[in-house]
C-alpha positions as CSV (number, residue, x, y, z in Angstrom):
1,M,130.7,84.0,110.5
2,A,127.1,82.7,111.2
3,N,126.3,81.9,114.7
4,D,124.4,78.6,114.7
5,K,123.8,78.6,118.5
6,V,122.0,81.9,118.8
7,P,120.0,83.0,115.7
8,K,119.9,86.7,114.9
9,L,116.1,86.4,114.9
10,S,114.1,83.7,116.6
11,I,110.3,83.2,116.8
12,R,108.8,80.6,119.0
13,D,105.2,79.3,119.0
14,L,103.9,82.7,117.8
15,A,100.2,83.5,117.8
16,V,98.8,86.9,116.8
17,E,95.1,88.0,117.1
18,Y,93.3,91.1,116.0
19,H,90.1,92.3,117.8
20,S,87.8,94.8,116.1
21,K,84.1,95.5,116.9
22,G,83.7,92.3,118.8
23,Q,85.2,90.2,116.1
24,R,88.3,88.1,116.7
25,T,90.7,87.3,113.8
26,V,93.6,84.9,114.3
27,A,96.4,86.1,112.0
28,L,99.2,83.7,113.0
29,R,99.2,80.5,115.0
30,G,102.1,78.2,116.1
31,V,104.8,79.9,114.0
32,D,108.4,78.8,114.7
33,L,111.1,80.5,112.7
34,D,114.9,81.2,112.9
35,V,117.0,83.6,110.9
36,K,120.7,83.1,111.3
37,D,123.3,85.8,111.3
38,G,124.0,86.8,107.7
39,E,121.2,84.6,106.4
40,F,118.6,85.7,103.8
41,V,115.2,84.1,104.5
42,S,112.1,84.7,102.3
43,V,108.5,84.1,103.3
44,V,105.9,83.4,100.6
45,G,102.2,82.8,101.1
46,P,98.8,84.1,100.1
47,S,97.4,87.6,101.0
48,G,96.1,87.7,104.5
49,C,98.2,84.8,105.9
50,G,100.0,87.0,108.4
51,K,103.3,87.7,106.6
52,S,103.3,91.4,107.3
53,T,102.1,90.7,110.8
54,L,105.1,88.4,111.3
55,L,107.4,91.3,110.4
56,K,105.7,93.7,112.7
57,V,106.2,91.3,115.6
58,A,109.9,91.0,114.7
59,A,110.2,94.8,114.5
60,G,108.6,95.2,118.0
61,L,105.7,97.1,116.5
62,L,103.1,94.5,117.5
63,Q,102.8,92.4,120.6
64,P,101.8,88.7,120.1
65,A,98.9,87.0,121.8
66,A,101.1,84.0,122.6
67,G,104.7,82.9,122.0
68,A,107.6,85.2,121.7
69,A,110.2,86.7,119.4
70,Y,113.9,87.2,120.1
71,I,116.8,89.2,118.7
72,D,120.2,87.8,119.5
73,G,118.5,85.7,122.2
74,K,116.9,88.7,123.9
75,P,113.0,89.0,124.0
76,I,111.5,91.6,121.8
77,D,109.3,93.7,124.1
78,D,109.7,97.0,122.3
79,V,111.4,98.1,119.0
80,P,114.8,96.5,119.4
81,D,118.1,98.1,118.4
82,G,119.6,97.1,115.0
83,V,116.4,96.3,113.2
84,G,115.7,98.1,109.9
85,M,112.3,97.7,108.1
86,V,111.5,98.4,104.5
87,F,107.8,99.0,104.2
88,Q,105.6,97.8,101.4
89,N,104.6,101.4,100.5
90,D,108.2,102.8,100.9
91,A,107.1,105.1,103.8
92,L,109.0,108.1,102.6
93,L,108.2,111.5,104.1
94,P,106.5,113.4,101.2
95,W,107.5,116.8,102.6
96,K,111.2,115.9,102.7
97,T,113.6,115.8,99.7
98,V,115.3,112.6,98.7
99,L,118.5,113.7,100.5
100,H,116.6,114.5,103.7
101,N,114.7,111.2,103.6
102,V,118.0,109.3,103.4
103,R,119.5,111.4,106.1
104,L,116.6,110.8,108.5
105,P,118.1,107.8,110.5
106,L,121.4,109.7,110.8
107,A,119.6,112.8,112.0
108,I,117.8,110.7,114.6
109,K,121.2,109.3,115.8
110,G,122.4,112.9,116.2
111,L,125.3,112.8,113.7
112,P,126.7,116.2,112.5
113,D,125.1,117.6,109.4
114,K,128.3,117.3,107.3
115,E,128.5,113.6,108.1
116,Q,124.8,113.1,107.4
117,V,125.1,114.8,104.0
118,A,128.2,112.9,103.0
119,E,126.8,109.5,103.9
120,A,123.5,110.2,102.3
121,N,125.1,111.3,99.1
122,R,127.3,108.1,99.1
123,L,124.3,105.9,99.5
124,L,122.3,107.8,96.8
125,K,125.2,107.2,94.4
126,M,125.3,103.5,95.4
127,V,121.6,103.1,94.4
128,G,122.0,105.2,91.3
129,L,120.2,108.3,92.4
130,E,123.0,110.8,92.9
131,G,121.3,113.4,90.6
132,F,118.0,113.4,92.5
133,A,119.0,114.6,96.0
134,N,116.8,117.7,95.9
135,F,113.8,116.0,94.4
136,Y,110.6,115.2,96.4
137,P,109.1,111.7,96.5
138,K,106.2,112.8,94.3
139,Q,108.6,113.7,91.5
140,L,110.1,110.1,91.4
141,S,108.9,106.9,89.8
142,G,107.9,103.9,91.9
143,G,111.2,102.2,91.4
144,M,113.2,105.3,92.4
145,R,111.2,105.7,95.6
146,K,112.0,102.1,96.4
147,R,115.7,102.8,96.0
148,V,115.4,105.9,98.3
149,A,113.7,103.7,100.9
150,L,116.5,101.1,100.5
151,A,119.2,103.8,100.8
152,R,117.5,105.1,103.9
153,T,117.5,101.7,105.5
154,F,121.2,101.2,104.5
155,A,121.9,104.6,106.2
156,Y,120.5,103.1,109.5
157,D,122.9,100.2,109.1
158,P,120.8,97.6,111.0
159,D,121.9,94.1,111.9
160,I,118.8,92.6,110.3
161,Y,116.6,93.8,107.5
162,L,112.9,93.2,107.6
163,M,111.4,93.8,104.1
164,D,107.7,93.7,103.4
165,E,107.2,93.1,99.6
166,P,109.5,96.0,98.7
167,F,109.4,95.1,95.0
168,G,105.8,94.0,94.8
169,P,104.2,97.2,93.3
170,L,106.9,97.6,90.6
171,D,106.6,96.6,87.0
172,A,108.6,93.5,85.9
173,Q,111.5,95.4,84.3
174,T,112.0,97.8,87.2
175,R,111.7,94.9,89.7
176,V,114.5,93.0,88.0
177,K,116.7,96.2,88.0
178,I,116.1,97.0,91.6
179,G,116.4,93.3,92.6
180,E,119.8,92.9,91.0
181,Q,121.0,96.2,92.6
182,F,119.7,95.2,96.1
183,L,121.2,91.6,95.7
184,H,124.6,93.1,94.8
185,I,124.5,95.5,97.8
186,W,123.3,92.9,100.2
187,E,126.0,90.4,99.2
188,S,128.6,93.1,100.0
189,V,127.3,93.7,103.5
190,G,126.1,90.2,104.4
191,K,123.4,91.2,107.0
192,S,120.5,89.0,108.0
193,V,117.3,89.5,106.0
194,L,113.7,88.4,106.5
195,F,112.0,89.1,103.2
196,I,108.2,89.0,102.4
197,T,107.1,88.3,98.9
198,H,104.4,86.7,96.7
199,D,106.9,85.9,94.0
200,I,108.5,82.4,94.1
201,E,111.2,83.2,91.6
202,E,112.1,86.4,93.5
203,A,112.3,84.4,96.7
204,I,114.6,81.8,95.0
205,A,116.8,84.4,93.4
206,L,117.4,86.2,96.7
207,S,117.3,83.7,99.5
208,D,119.3,81.1,101.4
209,R,116.0,79.6,102.6
210,V,112.4,80.0,101.5
211,I,109.5,79.6,104.0
212,V,106.0,78.8,102.6
213,M,103.0,79.7,104.8
214,T,99.4,78.5,104.8
215,D,96.3,80.6,104.5
216,R,95.0,82.4,107.6
217,P,95.6,81.6,110.4
218,G,99.2,81.5,109.0
219,R,101.4,78.6,109.8
220,I,104.6,77.4,108.3
221,K,103.7,74.8,105.7
222,A,107.1,74.0,104.2
223,E,110.8,75.1,104.3
224,F,113.3,74.9,101.5
225,D,117.1,75.5,101.4
226,I,118.3,77.2,98.2
227,R,121.6,75.7,97.3
228,L,122.7,78.1,94.7
229,A,126.2,79.7,94.6
230,R,126.7,83.3,95.5
231,P,127.1,85.8,93.9
232,R,124.1,84.9,91.7
233,P,122.0,86.7,89.1
234,F,118.4,87.8,89.9
235,L,115.3,86.0,88.5
236,R,117.2,83.5,86.3
237,H,116.8,80.3,88.2
238,P,114.6,77.3,87.0
239,V,114.7,75.6,90.4
240,R,111.2,76.3,91.7
241,S,109.2,73.1,91.3
242,G,109.3,71.9,95.0
243,I,108.5,75.4,96.4
244,Q,105.8,75.8,93.8
245,R,104.1,72.5,94.7
246,A,104.2,73.5,98.4
247,A,102.6,76.8,97.6
248,K,100.2,75.4,95.1
249,G,96.6,76.3,95.6
250,N,95.9,79.3,97.7
251,L,99.1,81.2,96.6
252,D,98.5,80.6,92.9
253,A,94.8,81.6,93.4
254,D,95.9,84.7,95.2
255,V,98.2,85.7,92.4
256,R,95.4,85.2,89.9
257,R,93.1,87.4,92.0
258,R,95.8,90.1,92.2
259,D,96.4,89.9,88.4
260,G,92.6,90.2,87.8
261,R,92.3,93.1,90.2
262,D,95.2,94.9,88.5
263,R,93.6,94.5,85.1
264,L,90.3,95.8,86.4
265,M,92.0,98.8,88.0
266,A,93.9,99.6,84.8
267,A,90.7,99.4,82.7
268,A,88.9,101.6,85.2
269,S,91.8,104.1,85.0
270,K,91.6,104.2,81.2
271,R,87.8,104.7,81.3
272,A,88.2,107.5,83.9
273,T,90.8,109.2,81.7
274,R,88.6,109.0,78.6
275,S,85.7,110.3,80.6
276,G,87.6,113.4,81.6
277,F,88.0,112.6,85.3
278,R,91.7,113.2,85.2
279,E,92.7,116.4,87.0
280,R,93.7,119.1,84.5
281,E,96.4,121.8,85.1
282,Y,95.8,125.3,83.9
283,S,98.3,128.2,83.5
284,K,98.1,131.1,86.0
285,T,97.5,133.5,83.1
286,S,94.4,131.6,82.0
287,V,93.1,131.4,85.5
288,W,93.5,135.1,86.3
289,A,92.3,136.1,82.8
290,G,89.1,134.1,83.4
291,R,88.6,135.7,86.8
292,I,89.0,139.2,85.4
293,V,86.6,138.5,82.6
294,V,84.0,137.1,85.1
295,F,84.5,140.2,87.4
296,V,84.1,142.6,84.5
297,L,80.9,140.9,83.2
298,L,79.3,140.8,86.7
299,I,80.2,144.4,87.5
300,G,79.2,145.6,84.0
301,A,75.8,143.8,84.2
302,W,75.2,145.2,87.6
303,E,76.0,148.8,86.5
304,L,73.9,148.5,83.3
305,L,70.8,146.9,84.9
306,S,70.7,149.1,87.9
307,G,68.3,152.0,87.2
308,R,67.0,150.2,84.1
309,A,65.8,146.7,85.1
310,F,65.4,147.6,88.8
311,N,65.4,150.7,91.0
312,A,69.0,151.7,91.9
313,F,67.8,152.4,95.5
314,W,67.5,148.7,96.2
315,L,70.9,147.4,95.0
316,S,72.8,150.6,94.4
317,K,75.4,150.7,91.6
318,P,79.1,149.7,91.4
319,S,80.0,153.3,90.4
320,L,78.2,154.7,93.5
321,I,80.0,152.2,95.7
322,A,83.4,153.0,94.2
323,R,82.7,156.7,94.7
324,R,81.7,156.0,98.4
325,I,84.9,154.1,98.9
326,V,87.0,157.0,97.6
327,E,85.1,159.4,99.9
328,M,85.7,157.2,102.9
329,L,89.4,157.0,102.0
330,G,89.6,160.8,101.8
331,D,88.0,161.5,105.2
332,G,89.7,158.6,107.0
333,D,86.6,156.5,107.6
334,L,87.8,153.7,105.4
335,W,90.8,152.7,107.5
336,Y,89.0,153.6,110.7
337,H,86.3,151.0,110.2
338,M,88.4,148.4,108.2
339,S,91.2,148.4,110.8
340,A,88.7,147.6,113.6
341,T,87.2,144.7,111.7
342,L,90.6,143.4,110.6
343,Q,92.0,143.6,114.1
344,E,89.1,141.7,115.6
345,A,89.0,139.1,112.8
346,I,92.7,138.4,112.7
347,A,93.2,138.3,116.5
348,G,90.2,136.0,117.0
349,L,91.2,133.8,114.1
350,A,94.7,133.4,115.5
351,I,93.4,132.6,119.0
352,G,90.8,130.2,117.8
353,M,93.2,128.4,115.4
354,V,95.8,127.9,118.0
355,G,93.4,126.9,120.7
356,G,91.3,124.6,118.4
357,T,94.4,123.0,116.9
358,L,96.0,122.3,120.2
359,L,92.8,120.9,121.6
360,G,92.4,118.6,118.5
361,I,95.9,117.3,118.8
362,G,95.6,116.8,122.5
363,L,92.3,115.0,122.3
364,A,93.6,112.7,119.5
365,F,96.3,111.5,121.9
366,S,94.2,111.3,125.0
367,G,92.9,107.7,124.6
368,I,89.7,107.1,126.5
369,F,89.6,110.8,127.5
370,E,88.6,111.5,123.9
371,R,85.5,109.3,124.4
372,W,84.6,111.3,127.5
373,I,85.0,114.8,125.9
374,Y,83.8,114.3,122.3
375,P,80.0,114.3,123.0
376,Y,80.4,117.6,124.9
377,M,82.3,119.1,122.0
378,M,79.5,118.1,119.7
379,A,77.0,119.7,122.1
380,L,78.9,123.0,122.1
381,Y,79.3,122.9,118.4
382,S,75.5,122.7,117.9
383,L,75.0,126.0,119.7
384,P,74.2,128.9,117.4
385,R,77.3,131.0,118.0
386,V,75.4,134.1,116.8
387,S,73.3,134.0,120.0
388,L,76.4,134.3,122.1
389,A,77.2,137.8,120.9
390,P,74.8,139.6,123.3
391,L,76.2,137.5,126.2
392,F,79.8,138.5,125.3
393,I,78.7,142.2,125.1
394,V,77.2,141.9,128.6
395,W,80.3,140.2,130.0
396,F,83.0,142.4,128.3
397,G,81.2,145.5,127.0
398,I,81.4,146.8,123.4
399,G,85.2,147.0,123.3
400,L,87.7,144.8,121.5
401,S,87.6,141.9,123.9
402,S,84.0,140.9,123.2
403,K,84.6,141.0,119.4
404,I,87.7,138.8,119.6
405,L,85.8,136.4,121.8
406,M,83.0,136.2,119.4
407,V,85.4,135.5,116.5
408,T,87.2,132.9,118.5
409,A,83.9,131.1,119.2
410,M,83.1,131.1,115.5
411,V,86.4,129.5,114.4
412,I,87.6,127.3,117.2
413,F,85.4,124.3,116.3
414,V,86.5,124.1,112.7
415,A,90.1,124.3,113.8
416,F,89.5,121.6,116.4
417,Y,87.8,119.1,114.1
418,N,90.3,119.6,111.3
419,A,93.3,119.1,113.6
420,F,91.5,116.1,115.2
421,E,90.8,114.5,111.9
422,G,94.3,115.3,110.6
423,M,95.7,113.4,113.6
424,R,93.5,110.4,113.0
425,N,94.6,110.3,109.3
426,I,98.4,110.4,109.9
427,D,100.0,107.5,108.0
428,K,100.7,104.8,110.5
429,D,103.5,103.4,108.4
430,L,105.3,106.7,108.8
431,M,105.0,106.5,112.6
432,D,106.1,102.9,112.6
433,M,109.0,103.8,110.3
434,M,110.1,106.4,112.8
435,S,109.8,103.9,115.7
436,T,112.1,101.4,113.9
437,Y,114.7,104.1,113.8
438,K,114.3,104.6,117.6
439,A,113.0,108.1,117.1
440,K,112.0,110.1,120.2
441,W,108.6,111.6,120.5
442,S,110.0,115.0,119.7
443,H,111.4,113.6,116.4
444,K,108.0,112.2,115.5
445,L,106.2,115.4,116.3
446,R,108.6,117.5,114.3
447,W,109.1,115.3,111.2
448,V,105.8,113.4,110.9
449,V,102.9,114.7,113.1
450,L,103.1,118.5,112.4
451,P,103.9,118.2,108.7
452,S,101.1,115.6,108.3
453,I,98.4,117.9,109.8
454,T,99.8,121.1,108.1
455,V,97.4,120.7,105.1
456,W,94.5,120.2,107.5
457,I,95.5,123.4,109.5
458,L,95.9,125.5,106.3
459,T,92.5,124.2,105.1
460,S,91.0,125.2,108.4
461,I,92.4,128.7,108.2
462,R,90.9,129.1,104.7
463,L,87.5,127.9,105.9
464,N,87.7,130.1,109.0
465,I,88.5,133.4,107.2
466,G,84.9,133.8,106.3
467,M,83.8,132.6,109.7
468,A,86.1,135.1,111.4
469,L,84.7,138.0,109.4
470,I,81.2,136.9,110.1
471,G,81.9,136.7,113.8
472,S,83.5,140.2,113.8
473,V,80.6,141.8,111.9
474,I,77.9,140.1,114.1
475,A,79.6,141.4,117.2
476,E,79.8,144.9,115.7
477,L,76.1,144.7,114.6
478,V,75.1,143.9,118.2
479,G,77.1,146.6,119.9
480,S,80.0,148.7,118.6
481,N,81.0,152.2,117.7
482,R,83.3,151.4,114.8
483,G,84.0,148.6,112.3
484,L,82.4,147.5,109.1
485,G,79.5,145.9,111.0
486,Y,78.8,149.2,112.7
487,Y,79.1,151.0,109.4
488,I,76.5,148.6,107.8
489,T,74.1,149.1,110.8
490,Y,74.5,152.9,110.6
491,S,73.8,152.9,106.8
492,S,70.8,150.6,107.3
493,N,69.4,153.1,109.9
494,M,69.9,155.9,107.4
495,L,68.2,153.8,104.5
496,D,71.6,154.1,102.7
497,T,71.8,151.0,100.5
498,T,75.0,152.3,98.9
499,G,76.6,152.4,102.4
500,I,75.3,148.9,103.1
501,F,76.8,147.5,99.9
502,T,80.0,149.4,100.4
503,G,80.4,147.7,103.8
504,L,79.7,144.3,102.2
505,V,82.1,144.8,99.3
506,L,84.9,145.8,101.8
507,I,84.3,142.7,103.8
508,M,84.5,140.5,100.7
509,L,87.7,142.4,99.7
510,I,89.3,141.6,103.1
511,A,88.3,137.9,102.7
512,V,89.9,137.7,99.2
513,V,93.1,139.3,100.4
514,L,93.4,137.1,103.4
515,E,92.8,134.0,101.4
516,Q,95.5,134.9,98.9
517,C,97.9,135.3,101.8
518,V,97.0,131.8,103.0
519,L,97.5,130.5,99.4
520,L,101.0,132.0,99.4
521,L,101.7,130.4,102.7
522,E,100.5,127.0,101.3
523,R,102.9,127.3,98.3
524,V,105.8,127.7,100.8
525,L,104.7,125.0,103.3
526,L,103.3,122.5,100.8
527,R,105.8,122.9,97.9
528,H,106.3,119.1,98.0
529,R,102.7,118.5,96.7
């Protein structure tokens, strides 16, 4: 039974301002709104009038400049209990399957795994997705992703649903199907809903009341009770004239602007497709066949031209390099030098990646400390790391330590900047979604932060493979008694170009093998992409 004395959600004299680069933008001003227990209230208005801002205040994700919001009469100072939010862009975790996305609120609550799976499967069946539990969001259509987001919110079982244009991006047919499904489910649970939409017919079909807002700064312009019996069908109601008149002008103009923008985007997409900008997919066989053909052509041209078009002394020949590698393999020199370079490169790469990544993550969370440290990081990055090799030799000698330190210095900055930028590019909606489910920081770190920056870290590793080998070889060139850098220096002193090219070929071989290892790791960690 609805409680008329204490609304489920109450907003009083609400004002919200945004400040950016010295500019002040007033999003909402003087907003008063109540949502009763079990009531469905829709808010319509033009883009930029503060509808989504209103939801964020109600969810405790944004603090107002003036006024207050209340849940069950209690002030909202942080994310309150019992509030579930459906985001405009569905806010699914792309690295989690459909089943794991729906289980997320239950996992945060700490329910046993069996209960999580049973409840998630029940909800997927309820929204018509029982056969898609092991799919990733990328494999689903827009309508299916919306149903997953709804199922996840139902799993949380909130007392009030805050829904930010959940059907807006869908085509008309899918929107009707999802809308009818949601309306049927909502009528069975009877929870409070604050629903944001641009569509007047959608608002009428769903709501007990419709609120019309003005352009920015958003105020409540009009309020209408929808006196239609429940249960009711979706989008089949001619009663809209009063609401349409109230919303006339800026809302209709906004709809026209969106329609025009959508047509332009569709036309641009068609032109891009015709122009060949669409990404193509190639079979592994064709890719590897092409690589082998290019390799054979390059090696063949080198072998044929050496001694004919130019003196073999200057560039040696592939056949001589292959013979040298066989000789080194026979007398043990191959592994003796390669193992030293590999050990230095991999150890320095690991230390630099871990240190740089942790530094990037920490600095991204450090607030004003980031502003203090960042200029000094840039100053250190500008140093030519090659010039540090003699200093490391002086400090630590020609042993392993100086080589590892040199490699670390080469890779740590790339790792730092990639991790730092990865942190800055984490989807804020995903973090807000976790907050609405009352997730702890450990949950956010495990399920959002680390998976979000994984692709940045893997990219950093791939970029740093070459840097690690360069650092190792430079350190060996400056001072060493083993390693491929030492072998190249020795061959140079002996005017042995075949030895020089043998060392270079082995370095490139190591780089190719290491990169293939990282690509295999990417396929495991990024299989959702």
